[in-house]
PDB file of C-alpha atoms and ligand atoms in Angstrom:
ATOM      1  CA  UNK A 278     -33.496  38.074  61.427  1.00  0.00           C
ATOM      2  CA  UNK A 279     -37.046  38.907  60.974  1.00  0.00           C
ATOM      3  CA  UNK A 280     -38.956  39.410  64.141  1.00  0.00           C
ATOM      4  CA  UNK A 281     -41.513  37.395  62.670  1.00  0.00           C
ATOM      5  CA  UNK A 282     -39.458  34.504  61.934  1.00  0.00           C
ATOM      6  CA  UNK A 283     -37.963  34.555  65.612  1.00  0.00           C
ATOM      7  CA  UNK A 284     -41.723  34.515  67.189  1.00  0.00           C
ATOM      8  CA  UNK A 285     -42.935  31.671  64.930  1.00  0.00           C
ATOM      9  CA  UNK A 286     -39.221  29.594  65.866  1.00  0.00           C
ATOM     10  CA  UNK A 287     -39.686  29.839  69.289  1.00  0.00           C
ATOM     11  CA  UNK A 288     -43.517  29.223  68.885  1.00  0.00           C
ATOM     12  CA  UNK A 289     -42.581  26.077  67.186  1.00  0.00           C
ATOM     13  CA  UNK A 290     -39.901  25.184  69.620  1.00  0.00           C
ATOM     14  CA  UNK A 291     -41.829  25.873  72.445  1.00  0.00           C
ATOM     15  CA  UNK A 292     -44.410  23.464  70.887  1.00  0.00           C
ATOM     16  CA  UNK A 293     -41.345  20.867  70.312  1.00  0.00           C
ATOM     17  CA  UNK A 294     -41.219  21.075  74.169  1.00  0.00           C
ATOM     18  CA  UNK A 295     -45.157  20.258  75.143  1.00  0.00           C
ATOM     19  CA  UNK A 296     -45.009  17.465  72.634  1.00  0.00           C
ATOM     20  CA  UNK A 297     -41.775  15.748  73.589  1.00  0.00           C
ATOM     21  CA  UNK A 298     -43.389  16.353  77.424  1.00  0.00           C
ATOM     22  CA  UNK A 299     -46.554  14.488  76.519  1.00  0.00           C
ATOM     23  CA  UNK A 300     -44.542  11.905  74.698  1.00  0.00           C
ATOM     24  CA  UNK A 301     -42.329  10.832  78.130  1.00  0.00           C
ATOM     25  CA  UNK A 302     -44.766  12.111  80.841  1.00  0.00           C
ATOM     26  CA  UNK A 303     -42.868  15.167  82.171  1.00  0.00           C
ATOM     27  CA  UNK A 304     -44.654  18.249  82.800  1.00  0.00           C
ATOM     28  CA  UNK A 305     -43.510  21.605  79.801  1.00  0.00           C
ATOM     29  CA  UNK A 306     -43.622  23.418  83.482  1.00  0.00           C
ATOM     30  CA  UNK A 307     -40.387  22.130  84.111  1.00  0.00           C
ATOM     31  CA  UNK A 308     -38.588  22.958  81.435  1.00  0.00           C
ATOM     32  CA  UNK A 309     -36.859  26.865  81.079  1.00  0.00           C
ATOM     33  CA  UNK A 310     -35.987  27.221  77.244  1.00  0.00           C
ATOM     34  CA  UNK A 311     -32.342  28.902  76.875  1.00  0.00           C
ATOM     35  CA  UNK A 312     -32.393  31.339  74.123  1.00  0.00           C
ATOM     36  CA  UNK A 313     -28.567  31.083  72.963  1.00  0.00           C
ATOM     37  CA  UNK A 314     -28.086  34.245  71.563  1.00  0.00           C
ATOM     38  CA  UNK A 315     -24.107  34.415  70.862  1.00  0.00           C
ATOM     39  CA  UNK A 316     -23.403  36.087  67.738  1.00  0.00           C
ATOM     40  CA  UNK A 317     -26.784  37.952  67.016  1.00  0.00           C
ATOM     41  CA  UNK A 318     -27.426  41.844  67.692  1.00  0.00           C
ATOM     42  CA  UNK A 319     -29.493  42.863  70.259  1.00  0.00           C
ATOM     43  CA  UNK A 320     -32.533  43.700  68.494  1.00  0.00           C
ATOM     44  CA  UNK A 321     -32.790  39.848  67.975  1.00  0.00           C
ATOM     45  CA  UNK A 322     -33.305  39.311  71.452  1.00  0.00           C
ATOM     46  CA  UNK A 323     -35.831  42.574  71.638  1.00  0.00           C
ATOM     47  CA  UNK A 324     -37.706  40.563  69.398  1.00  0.00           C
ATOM     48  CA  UNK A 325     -38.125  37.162  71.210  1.00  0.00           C
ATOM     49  CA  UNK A 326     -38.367  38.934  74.276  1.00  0.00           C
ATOM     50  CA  UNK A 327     -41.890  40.874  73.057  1.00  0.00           C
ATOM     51  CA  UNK A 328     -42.773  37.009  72.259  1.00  0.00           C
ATOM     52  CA  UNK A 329     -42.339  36.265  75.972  1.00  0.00           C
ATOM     53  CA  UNK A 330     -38.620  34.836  76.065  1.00  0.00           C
ATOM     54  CA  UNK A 331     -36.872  35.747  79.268  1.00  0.00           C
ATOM     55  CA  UNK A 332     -33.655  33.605  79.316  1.00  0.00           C
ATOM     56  CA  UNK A 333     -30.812  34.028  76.753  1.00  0.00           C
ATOM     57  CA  UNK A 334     -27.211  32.727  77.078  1.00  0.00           C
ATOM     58  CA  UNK A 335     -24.124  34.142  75.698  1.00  0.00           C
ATOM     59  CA  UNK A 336     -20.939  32.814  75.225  1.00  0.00           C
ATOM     60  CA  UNK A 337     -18.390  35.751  74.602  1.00  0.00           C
ATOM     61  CA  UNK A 338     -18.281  37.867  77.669  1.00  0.00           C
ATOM     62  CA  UNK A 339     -17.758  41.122  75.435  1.00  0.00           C
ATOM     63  CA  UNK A 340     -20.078  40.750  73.109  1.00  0.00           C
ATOM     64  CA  UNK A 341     -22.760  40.000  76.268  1.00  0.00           C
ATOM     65  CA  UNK A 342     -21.710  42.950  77.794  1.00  0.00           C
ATOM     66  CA  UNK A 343     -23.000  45.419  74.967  1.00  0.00           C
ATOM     67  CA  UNK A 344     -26.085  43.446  74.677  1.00  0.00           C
ATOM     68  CA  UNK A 345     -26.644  43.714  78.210  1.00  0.00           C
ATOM     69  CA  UNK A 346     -25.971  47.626  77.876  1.00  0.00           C
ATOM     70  CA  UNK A 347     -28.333  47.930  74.804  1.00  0.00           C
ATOM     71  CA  UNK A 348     -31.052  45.905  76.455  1.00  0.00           C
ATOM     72  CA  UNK A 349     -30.855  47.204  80.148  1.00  0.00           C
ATOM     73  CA  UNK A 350     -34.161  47.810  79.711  1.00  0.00           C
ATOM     74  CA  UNK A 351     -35.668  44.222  79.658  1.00  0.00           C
ATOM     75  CA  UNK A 352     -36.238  41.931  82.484  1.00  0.00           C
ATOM     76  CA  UNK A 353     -33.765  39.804  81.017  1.00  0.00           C
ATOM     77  CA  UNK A 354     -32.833  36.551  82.825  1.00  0.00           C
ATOM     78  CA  UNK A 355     -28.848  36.060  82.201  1.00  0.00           C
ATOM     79  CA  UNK A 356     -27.052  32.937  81.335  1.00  0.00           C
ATOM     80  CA  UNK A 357     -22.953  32.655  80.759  1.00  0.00           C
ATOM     81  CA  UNK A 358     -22.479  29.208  79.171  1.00  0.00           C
ATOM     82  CA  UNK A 359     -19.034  29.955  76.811  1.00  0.00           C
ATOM     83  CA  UNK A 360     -15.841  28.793  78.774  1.00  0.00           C
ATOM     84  CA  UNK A 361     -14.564  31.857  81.219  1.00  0.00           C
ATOM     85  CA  UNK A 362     -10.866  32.393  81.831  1.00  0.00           C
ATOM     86  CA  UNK A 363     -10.176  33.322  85.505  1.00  0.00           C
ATOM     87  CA  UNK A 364      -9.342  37.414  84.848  1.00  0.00           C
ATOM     88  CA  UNK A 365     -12.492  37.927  83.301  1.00  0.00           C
ATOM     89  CA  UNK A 366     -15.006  36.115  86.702  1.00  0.00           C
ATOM     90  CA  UNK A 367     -16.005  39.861  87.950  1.00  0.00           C
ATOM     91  CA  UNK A 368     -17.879  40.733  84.703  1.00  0.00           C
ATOM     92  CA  UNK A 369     -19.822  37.317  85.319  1.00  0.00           C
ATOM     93  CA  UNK A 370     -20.178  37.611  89.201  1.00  0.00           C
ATOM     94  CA  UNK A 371     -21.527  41.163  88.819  1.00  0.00           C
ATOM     95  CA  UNK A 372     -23.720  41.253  85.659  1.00  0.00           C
ATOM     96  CA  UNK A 373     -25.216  37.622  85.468  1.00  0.00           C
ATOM     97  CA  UNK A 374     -27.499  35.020  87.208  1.00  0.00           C
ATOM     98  CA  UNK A 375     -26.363  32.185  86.295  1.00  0.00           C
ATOM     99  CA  UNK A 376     -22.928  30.288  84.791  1.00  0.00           C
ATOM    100  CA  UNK A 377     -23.486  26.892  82.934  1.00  0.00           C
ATOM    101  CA  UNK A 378     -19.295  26.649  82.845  1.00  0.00           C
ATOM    102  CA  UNK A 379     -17.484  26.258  85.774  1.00  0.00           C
ATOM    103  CA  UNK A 380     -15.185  23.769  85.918  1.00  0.00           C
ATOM    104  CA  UNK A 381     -13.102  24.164  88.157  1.00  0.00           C
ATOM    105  CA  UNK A 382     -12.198  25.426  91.835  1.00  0.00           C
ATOM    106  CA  UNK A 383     -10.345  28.548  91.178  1.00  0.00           C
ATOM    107  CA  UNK A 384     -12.945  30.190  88.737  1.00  0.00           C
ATOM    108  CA  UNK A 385     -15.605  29.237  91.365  1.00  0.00           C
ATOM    109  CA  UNK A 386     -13.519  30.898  94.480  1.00  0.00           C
ATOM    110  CA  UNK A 387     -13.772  34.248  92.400  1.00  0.00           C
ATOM    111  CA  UNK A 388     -16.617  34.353  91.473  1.00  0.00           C
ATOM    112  CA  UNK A 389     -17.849  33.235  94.853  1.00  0.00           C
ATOM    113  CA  UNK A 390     -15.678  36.827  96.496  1.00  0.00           C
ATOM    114  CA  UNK A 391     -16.516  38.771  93.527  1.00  0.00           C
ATOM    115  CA  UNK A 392     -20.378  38.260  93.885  1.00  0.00           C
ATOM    116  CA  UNK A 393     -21.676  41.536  94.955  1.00  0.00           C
ATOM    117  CA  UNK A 394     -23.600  41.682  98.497  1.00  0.00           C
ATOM    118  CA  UNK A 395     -26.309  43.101  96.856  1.00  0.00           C
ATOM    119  CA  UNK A 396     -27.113  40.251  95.062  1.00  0.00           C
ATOM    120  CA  UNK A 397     -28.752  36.810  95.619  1.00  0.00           C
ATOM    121  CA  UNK A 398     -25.691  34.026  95.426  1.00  0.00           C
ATOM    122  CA  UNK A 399     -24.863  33.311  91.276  1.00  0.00           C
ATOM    123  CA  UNK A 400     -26.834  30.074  90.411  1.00  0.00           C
ATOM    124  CA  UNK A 401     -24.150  27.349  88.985  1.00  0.00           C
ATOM    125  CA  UNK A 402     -24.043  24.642  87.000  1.00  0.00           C
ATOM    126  CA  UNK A 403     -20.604  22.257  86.990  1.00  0.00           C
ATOM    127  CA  UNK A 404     -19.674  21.675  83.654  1.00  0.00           C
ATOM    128  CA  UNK A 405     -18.997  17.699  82.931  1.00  0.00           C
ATOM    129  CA  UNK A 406     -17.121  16.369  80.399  1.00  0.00           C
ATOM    130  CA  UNK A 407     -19.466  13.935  79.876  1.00  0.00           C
ATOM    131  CA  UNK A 408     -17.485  11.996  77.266  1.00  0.00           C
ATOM    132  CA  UNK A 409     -13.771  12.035  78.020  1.00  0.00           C
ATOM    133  CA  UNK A 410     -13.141  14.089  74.880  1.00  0.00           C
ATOM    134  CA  UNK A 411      -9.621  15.919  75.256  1.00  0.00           C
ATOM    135  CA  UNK A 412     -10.755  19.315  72.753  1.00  0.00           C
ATOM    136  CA  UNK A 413     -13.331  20.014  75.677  1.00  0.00           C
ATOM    137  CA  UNK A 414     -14.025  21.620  78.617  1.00  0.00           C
ATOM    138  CA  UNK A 415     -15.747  20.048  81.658  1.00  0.00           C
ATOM    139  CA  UNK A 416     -14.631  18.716  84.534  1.00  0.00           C
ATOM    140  CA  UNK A 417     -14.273  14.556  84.496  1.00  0.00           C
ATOM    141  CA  UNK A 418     -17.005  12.375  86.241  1.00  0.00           C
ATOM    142  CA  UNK A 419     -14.224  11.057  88.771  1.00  0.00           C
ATOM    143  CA  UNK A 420     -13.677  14.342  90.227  1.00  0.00           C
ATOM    144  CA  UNK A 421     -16.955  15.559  90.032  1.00  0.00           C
ATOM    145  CA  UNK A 422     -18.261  14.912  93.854  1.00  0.00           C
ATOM    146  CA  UNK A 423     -14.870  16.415  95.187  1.00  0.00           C
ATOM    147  CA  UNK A 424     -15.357  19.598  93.137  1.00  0.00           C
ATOM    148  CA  UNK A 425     -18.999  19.983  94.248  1.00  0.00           C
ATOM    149  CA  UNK A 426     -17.766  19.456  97.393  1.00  0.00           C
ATOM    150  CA  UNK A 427     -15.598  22.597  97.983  1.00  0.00           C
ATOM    151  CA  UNK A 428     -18.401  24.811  95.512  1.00  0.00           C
ATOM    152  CA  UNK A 429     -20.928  24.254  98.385  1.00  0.00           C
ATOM    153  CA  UNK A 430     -19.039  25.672 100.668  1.00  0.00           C
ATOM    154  CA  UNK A 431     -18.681  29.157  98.937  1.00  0.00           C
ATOM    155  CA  UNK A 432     -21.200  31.984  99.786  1.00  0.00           C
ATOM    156  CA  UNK A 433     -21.727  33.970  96.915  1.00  0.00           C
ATOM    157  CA  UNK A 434     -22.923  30.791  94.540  1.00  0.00           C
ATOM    158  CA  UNK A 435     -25.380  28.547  94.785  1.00  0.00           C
ATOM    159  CA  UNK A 436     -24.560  25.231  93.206  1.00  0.00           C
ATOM    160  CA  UNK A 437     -27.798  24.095  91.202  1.00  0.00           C
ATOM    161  CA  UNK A 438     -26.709  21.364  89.079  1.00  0.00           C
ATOM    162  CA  UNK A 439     -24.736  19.831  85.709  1.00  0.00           C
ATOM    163  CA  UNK A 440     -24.136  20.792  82.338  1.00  0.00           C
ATOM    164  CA  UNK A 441     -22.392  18.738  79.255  1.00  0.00           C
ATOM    165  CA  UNK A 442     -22.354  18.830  75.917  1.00  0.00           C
ATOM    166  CA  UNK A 443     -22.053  15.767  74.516  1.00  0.00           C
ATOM    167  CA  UNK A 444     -20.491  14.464  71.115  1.00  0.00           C
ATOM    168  CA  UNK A 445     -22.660  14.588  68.513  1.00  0.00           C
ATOM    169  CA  UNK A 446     -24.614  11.742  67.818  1.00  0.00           C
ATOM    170  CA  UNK A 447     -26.701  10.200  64.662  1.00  0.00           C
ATOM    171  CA  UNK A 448     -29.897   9.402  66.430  1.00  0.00           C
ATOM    172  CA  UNK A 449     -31.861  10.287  69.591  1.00  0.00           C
ATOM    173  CA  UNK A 450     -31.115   6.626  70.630  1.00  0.00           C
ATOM    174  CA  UNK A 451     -27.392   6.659  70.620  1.00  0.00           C
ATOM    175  CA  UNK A 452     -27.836  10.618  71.834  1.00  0.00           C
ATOM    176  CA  UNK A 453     -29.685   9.704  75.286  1.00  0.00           C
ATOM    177  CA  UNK A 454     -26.492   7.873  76.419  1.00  0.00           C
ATOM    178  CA  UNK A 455     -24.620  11.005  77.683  1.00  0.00           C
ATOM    179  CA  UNK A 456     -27.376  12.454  79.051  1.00  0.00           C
ATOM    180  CA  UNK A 457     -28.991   9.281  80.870  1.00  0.00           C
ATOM    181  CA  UNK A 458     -25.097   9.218  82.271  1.00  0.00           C
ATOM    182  CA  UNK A 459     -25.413  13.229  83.382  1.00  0.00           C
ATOM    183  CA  UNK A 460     -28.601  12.425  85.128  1.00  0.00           C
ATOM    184  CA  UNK A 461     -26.941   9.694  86.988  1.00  0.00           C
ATOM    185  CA  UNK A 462     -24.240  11.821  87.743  1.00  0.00           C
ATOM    186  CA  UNK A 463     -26.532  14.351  89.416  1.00  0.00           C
ATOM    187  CA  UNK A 464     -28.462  11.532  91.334  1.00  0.00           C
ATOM    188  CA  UNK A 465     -25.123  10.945  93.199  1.00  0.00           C
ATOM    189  CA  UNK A 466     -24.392  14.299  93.747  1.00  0.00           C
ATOM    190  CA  UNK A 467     -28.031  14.825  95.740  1.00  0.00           C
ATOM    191  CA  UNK A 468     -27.552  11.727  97.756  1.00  0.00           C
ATOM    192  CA  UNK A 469     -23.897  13.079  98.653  1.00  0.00           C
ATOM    193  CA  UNK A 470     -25.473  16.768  99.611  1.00  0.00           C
ATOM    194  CA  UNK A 471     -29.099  16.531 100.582  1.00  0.00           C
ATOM    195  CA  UNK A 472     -28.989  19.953 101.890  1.00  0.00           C
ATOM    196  CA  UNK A 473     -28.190  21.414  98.565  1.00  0.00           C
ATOM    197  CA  UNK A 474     -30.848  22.811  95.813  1.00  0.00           C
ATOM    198  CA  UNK A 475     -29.767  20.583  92.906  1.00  0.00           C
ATOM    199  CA  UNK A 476     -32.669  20.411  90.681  1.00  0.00           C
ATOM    200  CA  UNK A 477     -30.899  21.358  87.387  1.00  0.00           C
ATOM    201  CA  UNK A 478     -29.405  19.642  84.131  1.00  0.00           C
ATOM    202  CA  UNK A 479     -28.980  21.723  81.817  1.00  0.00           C
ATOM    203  CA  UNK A 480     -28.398  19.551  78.399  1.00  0.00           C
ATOM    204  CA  UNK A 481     -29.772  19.725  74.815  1.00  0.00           C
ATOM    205  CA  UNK A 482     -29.167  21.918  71.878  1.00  0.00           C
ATOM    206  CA  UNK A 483     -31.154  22.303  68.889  1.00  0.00           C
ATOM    207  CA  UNK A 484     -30.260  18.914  67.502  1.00  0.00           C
ATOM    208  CA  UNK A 485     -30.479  16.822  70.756  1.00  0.00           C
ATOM    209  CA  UNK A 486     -33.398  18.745  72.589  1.00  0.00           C
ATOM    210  CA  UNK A 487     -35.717  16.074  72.537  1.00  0.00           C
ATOM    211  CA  UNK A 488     -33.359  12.899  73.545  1.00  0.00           C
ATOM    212  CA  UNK A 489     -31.779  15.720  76.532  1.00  0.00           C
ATOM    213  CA  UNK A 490     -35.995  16.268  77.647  1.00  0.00           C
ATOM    214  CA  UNK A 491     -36.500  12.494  77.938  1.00  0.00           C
ATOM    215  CA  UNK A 492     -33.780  12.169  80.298  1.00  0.00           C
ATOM    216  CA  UNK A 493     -34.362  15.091  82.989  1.00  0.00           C
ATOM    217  CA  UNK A 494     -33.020  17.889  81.113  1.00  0.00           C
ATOM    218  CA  UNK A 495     -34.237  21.246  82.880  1.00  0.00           C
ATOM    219  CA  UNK A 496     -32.524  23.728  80.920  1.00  0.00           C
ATOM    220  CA  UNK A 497     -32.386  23.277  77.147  1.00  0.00           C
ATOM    221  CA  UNK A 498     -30.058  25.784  75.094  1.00  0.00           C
ATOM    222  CA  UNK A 499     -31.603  26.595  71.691  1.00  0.00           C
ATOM    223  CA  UNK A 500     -29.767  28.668  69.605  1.00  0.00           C
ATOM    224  CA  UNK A 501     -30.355  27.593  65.544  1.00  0.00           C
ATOM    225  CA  UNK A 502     -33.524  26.659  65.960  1.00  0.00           C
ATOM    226  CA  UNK A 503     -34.882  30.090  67.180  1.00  0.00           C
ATOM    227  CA  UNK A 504     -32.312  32.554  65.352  1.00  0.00           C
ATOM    228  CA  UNK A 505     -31.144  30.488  62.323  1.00  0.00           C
ATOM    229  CA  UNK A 506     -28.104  29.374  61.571  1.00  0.00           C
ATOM    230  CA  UNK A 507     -24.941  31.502  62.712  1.00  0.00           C
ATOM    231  CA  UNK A 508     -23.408  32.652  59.596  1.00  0.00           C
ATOM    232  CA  UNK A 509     -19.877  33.737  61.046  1.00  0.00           C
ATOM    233  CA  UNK A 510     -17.415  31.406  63.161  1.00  0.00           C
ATOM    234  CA  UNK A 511     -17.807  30.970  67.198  1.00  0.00           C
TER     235      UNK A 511
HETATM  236  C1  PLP B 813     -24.020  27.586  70.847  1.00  0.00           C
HETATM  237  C2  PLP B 813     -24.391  26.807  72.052  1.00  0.00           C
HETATM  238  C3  PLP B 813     -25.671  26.247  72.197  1.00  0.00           C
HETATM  239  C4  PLP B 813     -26.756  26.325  71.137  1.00  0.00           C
HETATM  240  O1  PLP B 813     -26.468  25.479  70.086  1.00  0.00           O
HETATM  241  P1  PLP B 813     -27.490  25.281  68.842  1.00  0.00           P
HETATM  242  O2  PLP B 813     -27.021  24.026  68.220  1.00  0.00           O
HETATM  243  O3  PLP B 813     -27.333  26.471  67.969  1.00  0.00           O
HETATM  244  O4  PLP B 813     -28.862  25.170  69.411  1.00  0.00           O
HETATM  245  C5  PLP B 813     -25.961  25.588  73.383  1.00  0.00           C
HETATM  246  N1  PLP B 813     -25.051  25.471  74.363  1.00  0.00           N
HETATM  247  C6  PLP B 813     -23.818  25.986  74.260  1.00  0.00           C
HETATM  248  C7  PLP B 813     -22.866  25.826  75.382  1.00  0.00           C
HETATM  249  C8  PLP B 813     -23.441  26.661  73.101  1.00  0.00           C
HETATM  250  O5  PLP B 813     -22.206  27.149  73.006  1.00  0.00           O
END
């Protein structure tokens, strides 16, 4: 795409943001916008990084990997939010600073030992499947606290919060449901572990952002809206 185009979407996005902020009294400070960059070539990212973006998340570790390579020389702010299978954690543990995906005990163990020294513990999110839907990942709301549990205990990640993604939904009334229900969900887990830095939701694509904003979100991850539609299947 255009560099052009990509400045003036995340312009406009970013000005989606400040207004939706104004509208439900949050502060735009809170708020880190996700580039979701699966599927498009580097120079895409070049280009909304010269407009200021710093975070972009992939999905496909792979494809990440070569970005990461062709970009090494951006200050580039790393997100993995596709599903991970267990033999490919290292890649993650070593290469990113932050996983929106884990969902369950065994990926977190590895990537906990596989975290390098070197580095500052990898920031993660539990993934929740928020509405019971079978096709999806996420762990379920019932074993959420006993999950979080054992993740705090590992020292190379630092458990930060919850991530869904939600069924779609035909309005921003019927779309805050999930995410009011996320919210909640994190609530709980800060009253069960105090000690714990859990300031994060990270909820809302491009066609939820604003209903996700209204109810906490602190991560949204826009991919459409800044790079156009993704013209070849996920
Ligand atoms: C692709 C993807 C997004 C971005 O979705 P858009 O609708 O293109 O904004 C956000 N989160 C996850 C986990 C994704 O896979």
């Amino acid at each position: 795409m255009r560099k052009e185009t990509i400045v003036e979407n995340l312009n406009a996005v970013g000005e989606r943001i400040v207004t939706c902020c104004n509208n439900c009294d949050r502060d735009p400070a809170e708020i880190t916008l996700l580039a979701v960059s699966k599927t498009r070539p580097a120079e895409d990212l070049r280009s909304a990084y010269t407009a200021g973006q710093r975070h972009f998340g992939e999905n496909y570790l792979q494809e990440a990997l070569e970005k990461q390579d062709a970009l090494s020389d951006l200050d580039i702010r790393w997100h993995f939010i596709g599903p991970l299978q267990s033999n490919k954690s290292r890649a993650v543990a070593e290469r990113f600073q932050w996983i929106h995906t884990v969902d369950r005990l065994k990926i977190a163990q590895r990537l906990s030992s596989q975290r390098p020294d070197t580095l500052a513990p990898l920031n993660i999110c539990l993934q929740v499947n928020i509405d019971n839907e079978q096709s999806k990942s996420g762990i379920a709301p019932q074993e959420l606290e006993g999950l979080a549990r054992e993740v705090v205990q590992l020292p190379g990640l630092r458990l930060r919060g919850l991530m869904a993604i939600p069924a779609a939904r035909p309005n921003r009334q019927a779309q805050r449901k999930p995410f009011i229900e996320l919210a909640r969900l994190l609530q709980s887990l800060r009253e069960a572990f105090p000690e714990e830095q859990l300031d994060t939701l990270s909820m809302g694509m491009s066609a939820d952002m604003e209903a996700a904003i209204t109810c906490g979100a602190t991560i949204v991850r826009i991919g459409t809206d800044i790079f156009g539609v993704r013209n070849y299947p996920e």
